[in-house]
C-alpha cells in the first residue's frame, strides 16, 4: 500500500500544482453605455473563453480616457479601439495591431457627421459657420476620431476655427447622448458617426426622424484589435488566429459565430492588419496640429515656425512608431512633402 501511494504521488502533485489558465482581459471601446457595450460583446467573449480554455473578462468603461488609462496601467491584454486611442496603445502602451474591423456592409471604415434638428435654422455648414457665438455644440472626447478629431481636422481648423471658442457652449458626451441632446433642444448641433446614428435609429426611431445631417467627413478607417506585447506568446497566437477567422466558416459553427458578431453594431468580421493600419489617424492628427499652428495667434512668425517644426518632428516620430513610410499630408497652402524616415 505504501509503495502504491508513493507511485501515485507524482501524478497527484502534478494535478494539484498545475497553474490556473491565464485570464484574458478584453478592453471594449465604449459605444453607447458601458453596460450596453458589455452586453453586445458578451457572446463573443464567452466563445473565446470556451474555445481557448482561458477565462475572459471585459474591461468595459464609460469613456475613451478610462480605457486608455486601463491600457497604460497594463490592465488590458487585447482591446477593440480606434484612432488616437489605437495610436496611443502602439506608441506609448506596449501594444500592437493584429486585426481590423470590417462592417457588415463590407466597408472598412465609417464617416464622422454633424447633426441638427430637422427643423433647425442651421441649413448647412455655411449657415453654421456664419454665426460664431450663437450655437450650442455637443462633441465627443478628444480621443474620439469621429466625435472630435475628424470634425476639427476636416471642417473647423481649415476655416481657422477652434470649436471650443467658436460656439456659445460646448458639452462632451458619447454619440447617443449627444444625439438625444439635439432632439431635446439642449444643443443646436452635435458630432456623430454613421454606425452610431444607425444604432440610434434602431433604438429611438421617433427621435431619429427629428435629426438631419449637415456635414459628412471623408471615409475614416475602422477600429482595430490591439494586443499587449507582453501577452503569453502561444496564447496570443491562438487568440489572433481565432479572431481573424471568426465568423468566416460556411458551416453551422460559422453561422453561430456570425450571430455572435451581429450583436455588435455593424461588425461582420476582422481582417489581418498591423500597426501601419493606423497611419491615416496619424496623418489626420498631423493635419489638425498643422492647421491649428498655422491659424493660431503667435507673438511673432519665429514662434509659429518653431511650432510647425515641432509638429513635423512629432509626425515623423509617430510614423516611426508605426514603421510606416513618412509622407507628410498636404496642409493648407503647402505642397505634400516626402520625408525620409529618420531624417532631421
mmCIF file of C-alpha atoms in Angstrom:
data_model
loop_
_atom_site.group_PDB
_atom_site.id
_atom_site.type_symbol
_atom_site.label_atom_id
_atom_site.label_comp_id
_atom_site.label_asym_id
_atom_site.label_seq_id
_atom_site.Cartn_x
_atom_site.Cartn_y
_atom_site.Cartn_z
ATOM 1 C CA UNK A 1 0.000 0.000 0.000
ATOM 2 C CA UNK A 2 2.841 2.354 0.876
ATOM 3 C CA UNK A 3 4.576 1.673 -2.413
ATOM 4 C CA UNK A 4 1.286 2.260 -4.293
ATOM 5 C CA UNK A 5 0.824 5.632 -2.590
ATOM 6 C CA UNK A 6 4.400 6.615 -3.421
ATOM 7 C CA UNK A 7 3.872 5.644 -7.044
ATOM 8 C CA UNK A 8 0.720 7.844 -7.249
ATOM 9 C CA UNK A 9 2.341 10.808 -5.503
ATOM 10 C CA UNK A 10 3.985 12.458 -8.587
ATOM 11 C CA UNK A 11 0.703 12.433 -10.505
ATOM 12 C CA UNK A 12 -1.153 13.885 -7.521
ATOM 13 C CA UNK A 13 1.459 16.622 -7.130
ATOM 14 C CA UNK A 14 1.224 17.467 -10.848
ATOM 15 C CA UNK A 15 -2.560 17.737 -10.649
ATOM 16 C CA UNK A 16 -2.562 19.987 -7.601
ATOM 17 C CA UNK A 17 0.288 22.217 -8.760
ATOM 18 C CA UNK A 18 -0.983 22.798 -12.319
ATOM 19 C CA UNK A 19 -1.214 26.570 -12.880
ATOM 20 C CA UNK A 20 -4.587 28.177 -13.450
ATOM 21 C CA UNK A 21 -5.325 29.198 -17.063
ATOM 22 C CA UNK A 22 -4.059 32.687 -17.867
ATOM 23 C CA UNK A 23 -7.002 35.126 -17.859
ATOM 24 C CA UNK A 24 -7.587 37.344 -20.899
ATOM 25 C CA UNK A 25 -8.666 40.917 -20.198
ATOM 26 C CA UNK A 26 -10.575 42.349 -23.174
ATOM 27 C CA UNK A 27 -10.979 46.117 -23.444
ATOM 28 C CA UNK A 28 -14.064 47.404 -25.240
ATOM 29 C CA UNK A 29 -14.297 50.813 -26.893
ATOM 30 C CA UNK A 30 -17.364 52.484 -25.343
ATOM 31 C CA UNK A 31 -20.289 52.664 -27.781
ATOM 32 C CA UNK A 32 -23.402 53.915 -26.010
ATOM 33 C CA UNK A 33 -23.208 52.957 -22.314
ATOM 34 C CA UNK A 34 -20.588 50.673 -20.783
ATOM 35 C CA UNK A 35 -23.289 48.150 -19.823
ATOM 36 C CA UNK A 36 -24.676 48.148 -23.379
ATOM 37 C CA UNK A 37 -21.229 47.573 -24.897
ATOM 38 C CA UNK A 38 -20.534 44.776 -22.423
ATOM 39 C CA UNK A 39 -23.799 43.013 -23.318
ATOM 40 C CA UNK A 40 -23.089 43.311 -27.050
ATOM 41 C CA UNK A 41 -19.656 41.702 -26.760
ATOM 42 C CA UNK A 42 -20.537 39.066 -24.130
ATOM 43 C CA UNK A 43 -21.431 36.176 -26.543
ATOM 44 C CA UNK A 44 -18.182 36.657 -28.496
ATOM 45 C CA UNK A 45 -16.070 36.852 -25.323
ATOM 46 C CA UNK A 46 -17.796 33.765 -23.871
ATOM 47 C CA UNK A 47 -16.996 31.895 -27.080
ATOM 48 C CA UNK A 48 -13.344 32.956 -26.921
ATOM 49 C CA UNK A 49 -13.136 31.650 -23.341
ATOM 50 C CA UNK A 50 -14.674 28.318 -24.346
ATOM 51 C CA UNK A 51 -12.513 27.877 -27.450
ATOM 52 C CA UNK A 52 -9.207 28.827 -25.827
ATOM 53 C CA UNK A 53 -9.859 27.381 -22.385
ATOM 54 C CA UNK A 54 -8.976 30.652 -20.678
ATOM 55 C CA UNK A 55 -11.295 32.901 -18.660
ATOM 56 C CA UNK A 56 -12.108 36.161 -20.462
ATOM 57 C CA UNK A 57 -13.167 39.300 -18.594
ATOM 58 C CA UNK A 58 -14.361 42.514 -20.209
ATOM 59 C CA UNK A 59 -12.868 45.891 -19.388
ATOM 60 C CA UNK A 60 -15.885 47.956 -20.383
ATOM 61 C CA UNK A 61 -15.651 51.607 -19.400
ATOM 62 C CA UNK A 62 -17.689 54.753 -19.878
ATOM 63 C CA UNK A 63 -15.070 56.865 -21.631
ATOM 64 C CA UNK A 64 -12.195 56.691 -24.091
ATOM 65 C CA UNK A 65 -9.844 58.132 -21.480
ATOM 66 C CA UNK A 66 -10.753 55.425 -18.958
ATOM 67 C CA UNK A 67 -9.898 52.718 -21.478
ATOM 68 C CA UNK A 68 -6.637 54.492 -22.327
ATOM 69 C CA UNK A 69 -5.757 54.612 -18.621
ATOM 70 C CA UNK A 70 -6.506 50.898 -18.230
ATOM 71 C CA UNK A 71 -4.243 50.026 -21.175
ATOM 72 C CA UNK A 72 -1.473 52.301 -19.881
ATOM 73 C CA UNK A 73 -1.646 50.541 -16.496
ATOM 74 C CA UNK A 74 -1.221 47.138 -18.182
ATOM 75 C CA UNK A 75 -4.723 46.049 -17.193
ATOM 76 C CA UNK A 76 -5.800 45.130 -20.745
ATOM 77 C CA UNK A 77 -4.470 42.246 -22.863
ATOM 78 C CA UNK A 78 -6.482 42.792 -26.039
ATOM 79 C CA UNK A 79 -8.758 45.686 -26.974
ATOM 80 C CA UNK A 80 -11.052 46.990 -29.681
ATOM 81 C CA UNK A 81 -10.017 50.616 -30.203
ATOM 82 C CA UNK A 82 -9.748 53.261 -32.897
ATOM 83 C CA UNK A 83 -7.947 56.448 -33.863
ATOM 84 C CA UNK A 84 -5.942 58.264 -31.238
ATOM 85 C CA UNK A 85 -6.658 55.524 -28.706
ATOM 86 C CA UNK A 86 -5.082 52.935 -31.013
ATOM 87 C CA UNK A 87 -2.096 55.182 -31.789
ATOM 88 C CA UNK A 88 -1.501 55.711 -28.066
ATOM 89 C CA UNK A 89 -1.729 51.949 -27.478
ATOM 90 C CA UNK A 90 1.001 51.304 -30.061
ATOM 91 C CA UNK A 91 3.281 54.273 -29.406
ATOM 92 C CA UNK A 92 3.084 54.504 -25.606
ATOM 93 C CA UNK A 93 1.318 51.493 -24.088
ATOM 94 C CA UNK A 94 3.278 48.495 -25.435
ATOM 95 C CA UNK A 95 0.564 47.061 -27.663
ATOM 96 C CA UNK A 96 0.371 46.255 -31.389
ATOM 97 C CA UNK A 97 -2.320 45.951 -34.055
ATOM 98 C CA UNK A 98 -3.324 42.432 -35.154
ATOM 99 C CA UNK A 99 -6.646 42.878 -36.967
ATOM 100 C CA UNK A 100 -9.083 45.471 -38.305
ATOM 101 C CA UNK A 101 -12.858 45.743 -38.004
ATOM 102 C CA UNK A 102 -14.969 45.179 -41.162
ATOM 103 C CA UNK A 103 -18.560 46.459 -41.241
ATOM 104 C CA UNK A 104 -21.472 44.232 -42.202
ATOM 105 C CA UNK A 105 -21.799 46.197 -45.464
ATOM 106 C CA UNK A 106 -18.205 45.296 -46.342
ATOM 107 C CA UNK A 107 -16.838 48.807 -45.749
ATOM 108 C CA UNK A 108 -13.648 49.074 -43.690
ATOM 109 C CA UNK A 109 -14.477 52.471 -42.246
ATOM 110 C CA UNK A 110 -17.141 54.999 -41.298
ATOM 111 C CA UNK A 111 -17.953 58.696 -41.516
ATOM 112 C CA UNK A 112 -17.997 61.467 -38.932
ATOM 113 C CA UNK A 113 -21.188 63.532 -39.023
ATOM 114 C CA UNK A 114 -22.607 66.822 -37.809
ATOM 115 C CA UNK A 115 -26.301 66.555 -36.952
ATOM 116 C CA UNK A 116 -29.001 69.119 -36.176
ATOM 117 C CA UNK A 117 -32.763 69.007 -35.653
ATOM 118 C CA UNK A 118 -34.718 68.657 -38.884
ATOM 119 C CA UNK A 119 -36.427 71.974 -38.086
ATOM 120 C CA UNK A 120 -33.171 73.758 -37.187
ATOM 121 C CA UNK A 121 -32.388 77.155 -38.740
ATOM 122 C CA UNK A 122 -28.927 75.672 -39.427
ATOM 123 C CA UNK A 123 -29.484 74.621 -43.017
ATOM 124 C CA UNK A 124 -25.915 73.673 -43.912
ATOM 125 C CA UNK A 125 -22.277 74.172 -42.953
ATOM 126 C CA UNK A 126 -22.242 77.736 -44.308
ATOM 127 C CA UNK A 127 -25.103 78.832 -42.066
ATOM 128 C CA UNK A 128 -23.401 77.096 -39.125
ATOM 129 C CA UNK A 129 -20.075 78.855 -39.637
ATOM 130 C CA UNK A 130 -21.659 82.229 -40.431
ATOM 131 C CA UNK A 131 -22.830 82.697 -36.825
ATOM 132 C CA UNK A 132 -19.961 82.461 -34.341
ATOM 133 C CA UNK A 133 -21.004 82.513 -30.704
ATOM 134 C CA UNK A 134 -24.643 81.673 -31.484
ATOM 135 C CA UNK A 135 -24.927 77.879 -31.449
ATOM 136 C CA UNK A 136 -24.614 75.304 -28.669
ATOM 137 C CA UNK A 137 -22.362 72.352 -29.527
ATOM 138 C CA UNK A 138 -22.043 68.742 -28.322
ATOM 139 C CA UNK A 139 -18.972 66.722 -29.278
ATOM 140 C CA UNK A 140 -17.018 63.635 -28.271
ATOM 141 C CA UNK A 141 -13.895 63.296 -26.161
ATOM 142 C CA UNK A 142 -10.560 64.466 -27.616
ATOM 143 C CA UNK A 143 -9.609 60.800 -28.144
ATOM 144 C CA UNK A 144 -12.704 60.221 -30.306
ATOM 145 C CA UNK A 145 -11.934 60.404 -34.037
ATOM 146 C CA UNK A 146 -15.497 60.905 -35.286
ATOM 147 C CA UNK A 147 -16.566 62.826 -32.204
ATOM 148 C CA UNK A 148 -13.720 65.317 -32.194
ATOM 149 C CA UNK A 149 -10.619 64.817 -34.383
ATOM 150 C CA UNK A 150 -12.250 64.495 -37.821
ATOM 151 C CA UNK A 151 -14.623 67.494 -37.494
ATOM 152 C CA UNK A 152 -11.762 69.616 -36.170
ATOM 153 C CA UNK A 153 -9.270 68.489 -38.826
ATOM 154 C CA UNK A 154 -11.583 68.466 -41.844
ATOM 155 C CA UNK A 155 -14.051 71.262 -41.096
ATOM 156 C CA UNK A 156 -13.227 73.703 -38.316
ATOM 157 C CA UNK A 157 -9.420 74.038 -38.461
ATOM 158 C CA UNK A 158 -9.333 74.661 -42.252
ATOM 159 C CA UNK A 159 -11.609 77.658 -41.583
ATOM 160 C CA UNK A 160 -9.308 78.890 -38.810
ATOM 161 C CA UNK A 161 -11.898 77.893 -36.172
ATOM 162 C CA UNK A 162 -11.390 76.279 -32.765
ATOM 163 C CA UNK A 163 -14.716 74.697 -31.820
ATOM 164 C CA UNK A 164 -14.072 75.225 -28.098
ATOM 165 C CA UNK A 165 -14.213 79.001 -28.595
ATOM 166 C CA UNK A 166 -16.442 79.283 -31.676
ATOM 167 C CA UNK A 167 -19.666 78.044 -30.057
ATOM 168 C CA UNK A 168 -21.637 79.672 -27.269
ATOM 169 C CA UNK A 169 -21.284 76.471 -25.216
ATOM 170 C CA UNK A 170 -19.673 73.070 -25.628
ATOM 171 C CA UNK A 171 -20.622 69.828 -23.909
ATOM 172 C CA UNK A 172 -18.799 66.499 -24.165
ATOM 173 C CA UNK A 173 -20.558 63.134 -24.299
ATOM 174 C CA UNK A 174 -20.995 59.950 -26.275
ATOM 175 C CA UNK A 175 -22.747 59.959 -29.646
ATOM 176 C CA UNK A 176 -26.066 58.633 -28.319
ATOM 177 C CA UNK A 177 -26.307 61.202 -25.519
ATOM 178 C CA UNK A 178 -25.327 63.988 -27.907
ATOM 179 C CA UNK A 179 -27.986 62.961 -30.447
ATOM 180 C CA UNK A 180 -30.616 62.987 -27.703
ATOM 181 C CA UNK A 181 -29.399 66.439 -26.639
ATOM 182 C CA UNK A 182 -30.069 67.711 -30.177
ATOM 183 C CA UNK A 183 -33.550 66.138 -30.191
ATOM 184 C CA UNK A 184 -34.339 67.655 -26.782
ATOM 185 C CA UNK A 185 -33.120 71.117 -27.903
ATOM 186 C CA UNK A 186 -30.371 71.131 -25.282
ATOM 187 C CA UNK A 187 -27.805 71.791 -28.030
ATOM 188 C CA UNK A 188 -28.086 73.002 -31.620
ATOM 189 C CA UNK A 189 -25.530 70.786 -33.338
ATOM 190 C CA UNK A 190 -23.620 67.623 -32.407
ATOM 191 C CA UNK A 191 -20.996 65.296 -33.774
ATOM 192 C CA UNK A 192 -21.762 61.666 -34.562
ATOM 193 C CA UNK A 193 -20.959 58.892 -36.993
ATOM 194 C CA UNK A 194 -22.984 56.686 -39.301
ATOM 195 C CA UNK A 195 -22.786 53.417 -37.266
ATOM 196 C CA UNK A 196 -23.911 55.154 -34.081
ATOM 197 C CA UNK A 197 -26.630 57.066 -35.937
ATOM 198 C CA UNK A 198 -27.886 53.755 -37.367
ATOM 199 C CA UNK A 199 -27.905 52.296 -33.840
ATOM 200 C CA UNK A 200 -29.691 55.392 -32.526
ATOM 201 C CA UNK A 201 -32.325 54.996 -35.263
ATOM 202 C CA UNK A 202 -32.956 51.382 -34.228
ATOM 203 C CA UNK A 203 -33.295 52.290 -30.548
ATOM 204 C CA UNK A 204 -35.079 55.644 -30.927
ATOM 205 C CA UNK A 205 -36.800 55.716 -34.336
ATOM 206 C CA UNK A 206 -39.156 58.587 -33.433
ATOM 207 C CA UNK A 207 -36.329 60.765 -32.152
ATOM 208 C CA UNK A 208 -34.032 59.869 -35.061
ATOM 209 C CA UNK A 209 -36.684 61.081 -37.503
ATOM 210 C CA UNK A 210 -36.183 64.557 -36.000
ATOM 211 C CA UNK A 211 -32.492 64.687 -36.957
ATOM 212 C CA UNK A 212 -30.768 65.894 -40.100
ATOM 213 C CA UNK A 213 -27.129 65.521 -41.245
ATOM 214 C CA UNK A 214 -25.458 68.740 -42.428
ATOM 215 C CA UNK A 215 -21.861 67.523 -42.802
ATOM 216 C CA UNK A 216 -20.053 64.249 -43.522
ATOM 217 C CA UNK A 217 -16.312 63.582 -43.331
ATOM 218 C CA UNK A 218 -14.173 61.557 -45.694
ATOM 219 C CA UNK A 219 -14.078 57.799 -45.016
ATOM 220 C CA UNK A 220 -12.316 57.094 -41.723
ATOM 221 C CA UNK A 221 -10.652 53.678 -41.248
ATOM 222 C CA UNK A 222 -12.464 51.267 -38.936
ATOM 223 C CA UNK A 223 -11.338 50.323 -35.459
ATOM 224 C CA UNK A 224 -8.645 47.737 -34.795
ATOM 225 C CA UNK A 225 -7.751 44.984 -32.354
ATOM 226 C CA UNK A 226 -4.577 45.630 -30.383
ATOM 227 C CA UNK A 227 -2.779 43.034 -28.266
ATOM 228 C CA UNK A 228 -0.374 43.605 -25.379
ATOM 229 C CA UNK A 229 3.229 42.956 -26.443
ATOM 230 C CA UNK A 230 3.993 41.011 -23.256
ATOM 231 C CA UNK A 231 0.981 38.680 -23.559
ATOM 232 C CA UNK A 232 1.953 34.978 -23.394
ATOM 233 C CA UNK A 233 3.066 34.235 -26.957
ATOM 234 C CA UNK A 234 1.372 30.856 -27.583
ATOM 235 C CA UNK A 235 -1.890 32.215 -26.170
ATOM 236 C CA UNK A 236 -1.500 35.407 -28.210
ATOM 237 C CA UNK A 237 -1.047 33.405 -31.411
ATOM 238 C CA UNK A 238 -4.142 31.320 -30.664
ATOM 239 C CA UNK A 239 -6.213 34.395 -29.871
ATOM 240 C CA UNK A 240 -5.128 36.270 -33.021
ATOM 241 C CA UNK A 241 -5.857 33.269 -35.251
ATOM 242 C CA UNK A 242 -9.276 32.843 -33.646
ATOM 243 C CA UNK A 243 -10.246 36.499 -34.087
ATOM 244 C CA UNK A 244 -9.032 36.730 -37.689
ATOM 245 C CA UNK A 245 -11.038 33.642 -38.716
ATOM 246 C CA UNK A 246 -14.083 34.159 -36.519
ATOM 247 C CA UNK A 247 -17.385 34.006 -38.409
ATOM 248 C CA UNK A 248 -15.824 33.078 -41.760
ATOM 249 C CA UNK A 249 -16.654 29.369 -41.907
ATOM 250 C CA UNK A 250 -19.558 28.193 -44.064
ATOM 251 C CA UNK A 251 -20.772 25.532 -41.586
ATOM 252 C CA UNK A 252 -23.087 25.658 -38.567
ATOM 253 C CA UNK A 253 -20.239 26.811 -36.311
ATOM 254 C CA UNK A 254 -19.603 29.756 -38.616
ATOM 255 C CA UNK A 255 -23.289 30.644 -38.576
ATOM 256 C CA UNK A 256 -23.285 30.679 -34.779
ATOM 257 C CA UNK A 257 -20.176 32.866 -34.754
ATOM 258 C CA UNK A 258 -21.746 35.302 -37.213
ATOM 259 C CA UNK A 259 -24.783 35.522 -34.910
ATOM 260 C CA UNK A 260 -22.456 36.498 -32.052
ATOM 261 C CA UNK A 261 -20.798 39.145 -34.215
ATOM 262 C CA UNK A 262 -24.156 40.544 -35.323
ATOM 263 C CA UNK A 263 -24.873 41.629 -31.738
ATOM 264 C CA UNK A 264 -22.013 44.129 -32.031
ATOM 265 C CA UNK A 265 -23.166 47.117 -34.126
ATOM 266 C CA UNK A 266 -22.104 46.768 -37.784
ATOM 267 C CA UNK A 267 -19.366 44.186 -37.125
ATOM 268 C CA UNK A 268 -19.119 41.440 -39.771
ATOM 269 C CA UNK A 269 -15.618 40.092 -39.143
ATOM 270 C CA UNK A 270 -11.953 41.015 -38.685
ATOM 271 C CA UNK A 271 -9.198 41.046 -41.291
ATOM 272 C CA UNK A 272 -5.436 40.802 -40.660
ATOM 273 C CA UNK A 273 -3.733 44.158 -40.063
ATOM 274 C CA UNK A 274 -0.638 45.598 -38.428
ATOM 275 C CA UNK A 275 0.443 48.940 -36.970
ATOM 276 C CA UNK A 276 0.548 50.539 -40.412
ATOM 277 C CA UNK A 277 -3.264 50.477 -40.448
ATOM 278 C CA UNK A 278 -3.057 53.452 -38.070
ATOM 279 C CA UNK A 279 -1.230 55.755 -40.488
ATOM 280 C CA UNK A 280 -4.444 57.556 -41.615
ATOM 281 C CA UNK A 281 -5.094 58.506 -37.975
ATOM 282 C CA UNK A 282 -1.547 59.817 -37.550
ATOM 283 C CA UNK A 283 -1.968 61.792 -40.781
ATOM 284 C CA UNK A 284 -5.243 63.282 -39.523
ATOM 285 C CA UNK A 285 -3.663 64.296 -36.217
ATOM 286 C CA UNK A 286 -0.781 65.884 -38.134
ATOM 287 C CA UNK A 287 -3.167 67.816 -40.393
ATOM 288 C CA UNK A 288 -5.104 69.106 -37.384
ATOM 289 C CA UNK A 289 -1.976 70.122 -35.461
ATOM 290 C CA UNK A 290 -0.502 71.836 -38.540
ATOM 291 C CA UNK A 291 -3.689 73.793 -39.251
ATOM 292 C CA UNK A 292 -4.035 74.855 -35.625
ATOM 293 C CA UNK A 293 -0.453 76.081 -35.631
ATOM 294 C CA UNK A 294 -0.910 77.812 -38.979
ATOM 295 C CA UNK A 295 -4.052 79.656 -37.853
ATOM 296 C CA UNK A 296 -3.011 80.227 -34.230
ATOM 297 C CA UNK A 297 -2.112 83.557 -32.696
ATOM 298 C CA UNK A 298 1.635 83.886 -32.139
ATOM 299 C CA UNK A 299 3.850 86.635 -30.740
ATOM 300 C CA UNK A 300 5.885 86.522 -33.956
ATOM 301 C CA UNK A 301 6.486 84.410 -37.042
ATOM 302 C CA UNK A 302 9.522 82.748 -35.479
ATOM 303 C CA UNK A 303 7.292 81.245 -32.789
ATOM 304 C CA UNK A 304 4.887 79.996 -35.442
ATOM 305 C CA UNK A 305 7.696 78.388 -37.432
ATOM 306 C CA UNK A 306 9.089 76.748 -34.309
ATOM 307 C CA UNK A 307 5.695 75.190 -33.597
ATOM 308 C CA UNK A 308 5.334 73.982 -37.193
ATOM 309 C CA UNK A 309 8.796 72.413 -36.991
ATOM 310 C CA UNK A 310 7.767 70.645 -33.775
ATOM 311 C CA UNK A 311 4.578 69.350 -35.437
ATOM 312 C CA UNK A 312 6.646 67.914 -38.304
ATOM 313 C CA UNK A 313 9.014 66.251 -35.830
ATOM 314 C CA UNK A 314 6.161 64.739 -33.827
ATOM 315 C CA UNK A 315 4.703 63.382 -37.057
ATOM 316 C CA UNK A 316 7.962 61.676 -38.002
ATOM 317 C CA UNK A 317 8.245 60.087 -34.551
ATOM 318 C CA UNK A 318 4.662 58.816 -34.715
ATOM 319 C CA UNK A 319 5.310 57.220 -38.103
ATOM 320 C CA UNK A 320 8.485 55.612 -36.828
ATOM 321 C CA UNK A 321 6.450 54.012 -34.031
ATOM 322 C CA UNK A 322 4.174 52.516 -36.688
ATOM 323 C CA UNK A 323 7.079 51.633 -39.013
ATOM 324 C CA UNK A 324 5.147 53.416 -41.760
ATOM 325 C CA UNK A 325 6.594 55.430 -44.671
ATOM 326 C CA UNK A 326 6.697 59.141 -43.961
ATOM 327 C CA UNK A 327 4.683 61.149 -46.473
ATOM 328 C CA UNK A 328 3.581 64.421 -44.916
ATOM 329 C CA UNK A 329 -0.063 65.089 -45.829
ATOM 330 C CA UNK A 330 -0.797 68.251 -47.746
ATOM 331 C CA UNK A 331 -1.515 71.038 -45.321
ATOM 332 C CA UNK A 332 -3.275 74.329 -46.086
ATOM 333 C CA UNK A 333 -1.251 76.293 -48.589
ATOM 334 C CA UNK A 334 1.593 73.774 -48.776
ATOM 335 C CA UNK A 335 2.650 71.058 -51.170
ATOM 336 C CA UNK A 336 2.921 67.493 -49.956
ATOM 337 C CA UNK A 337 6.479 66.802 -48.867
ATOM 338 C CA UNK A 338 8.137 63.409 -48.705
ATOM 339 C CA UNK A 339 10.219 62.862 -45.617
ATOM 340 C CA UNK A 340 12.875 60.158 -45.359
ATOM 341 C CA UNK A 341 12.425 58.172 -42.157
ATOM 342 C CA UNK A 342 14.961 59.180 -39.597
ATOM 343 C CA UNK A 343 15.878 62.392 -41.387
ATOM 344 C CA UNK A 344 16.253 65.502 -39.208
#
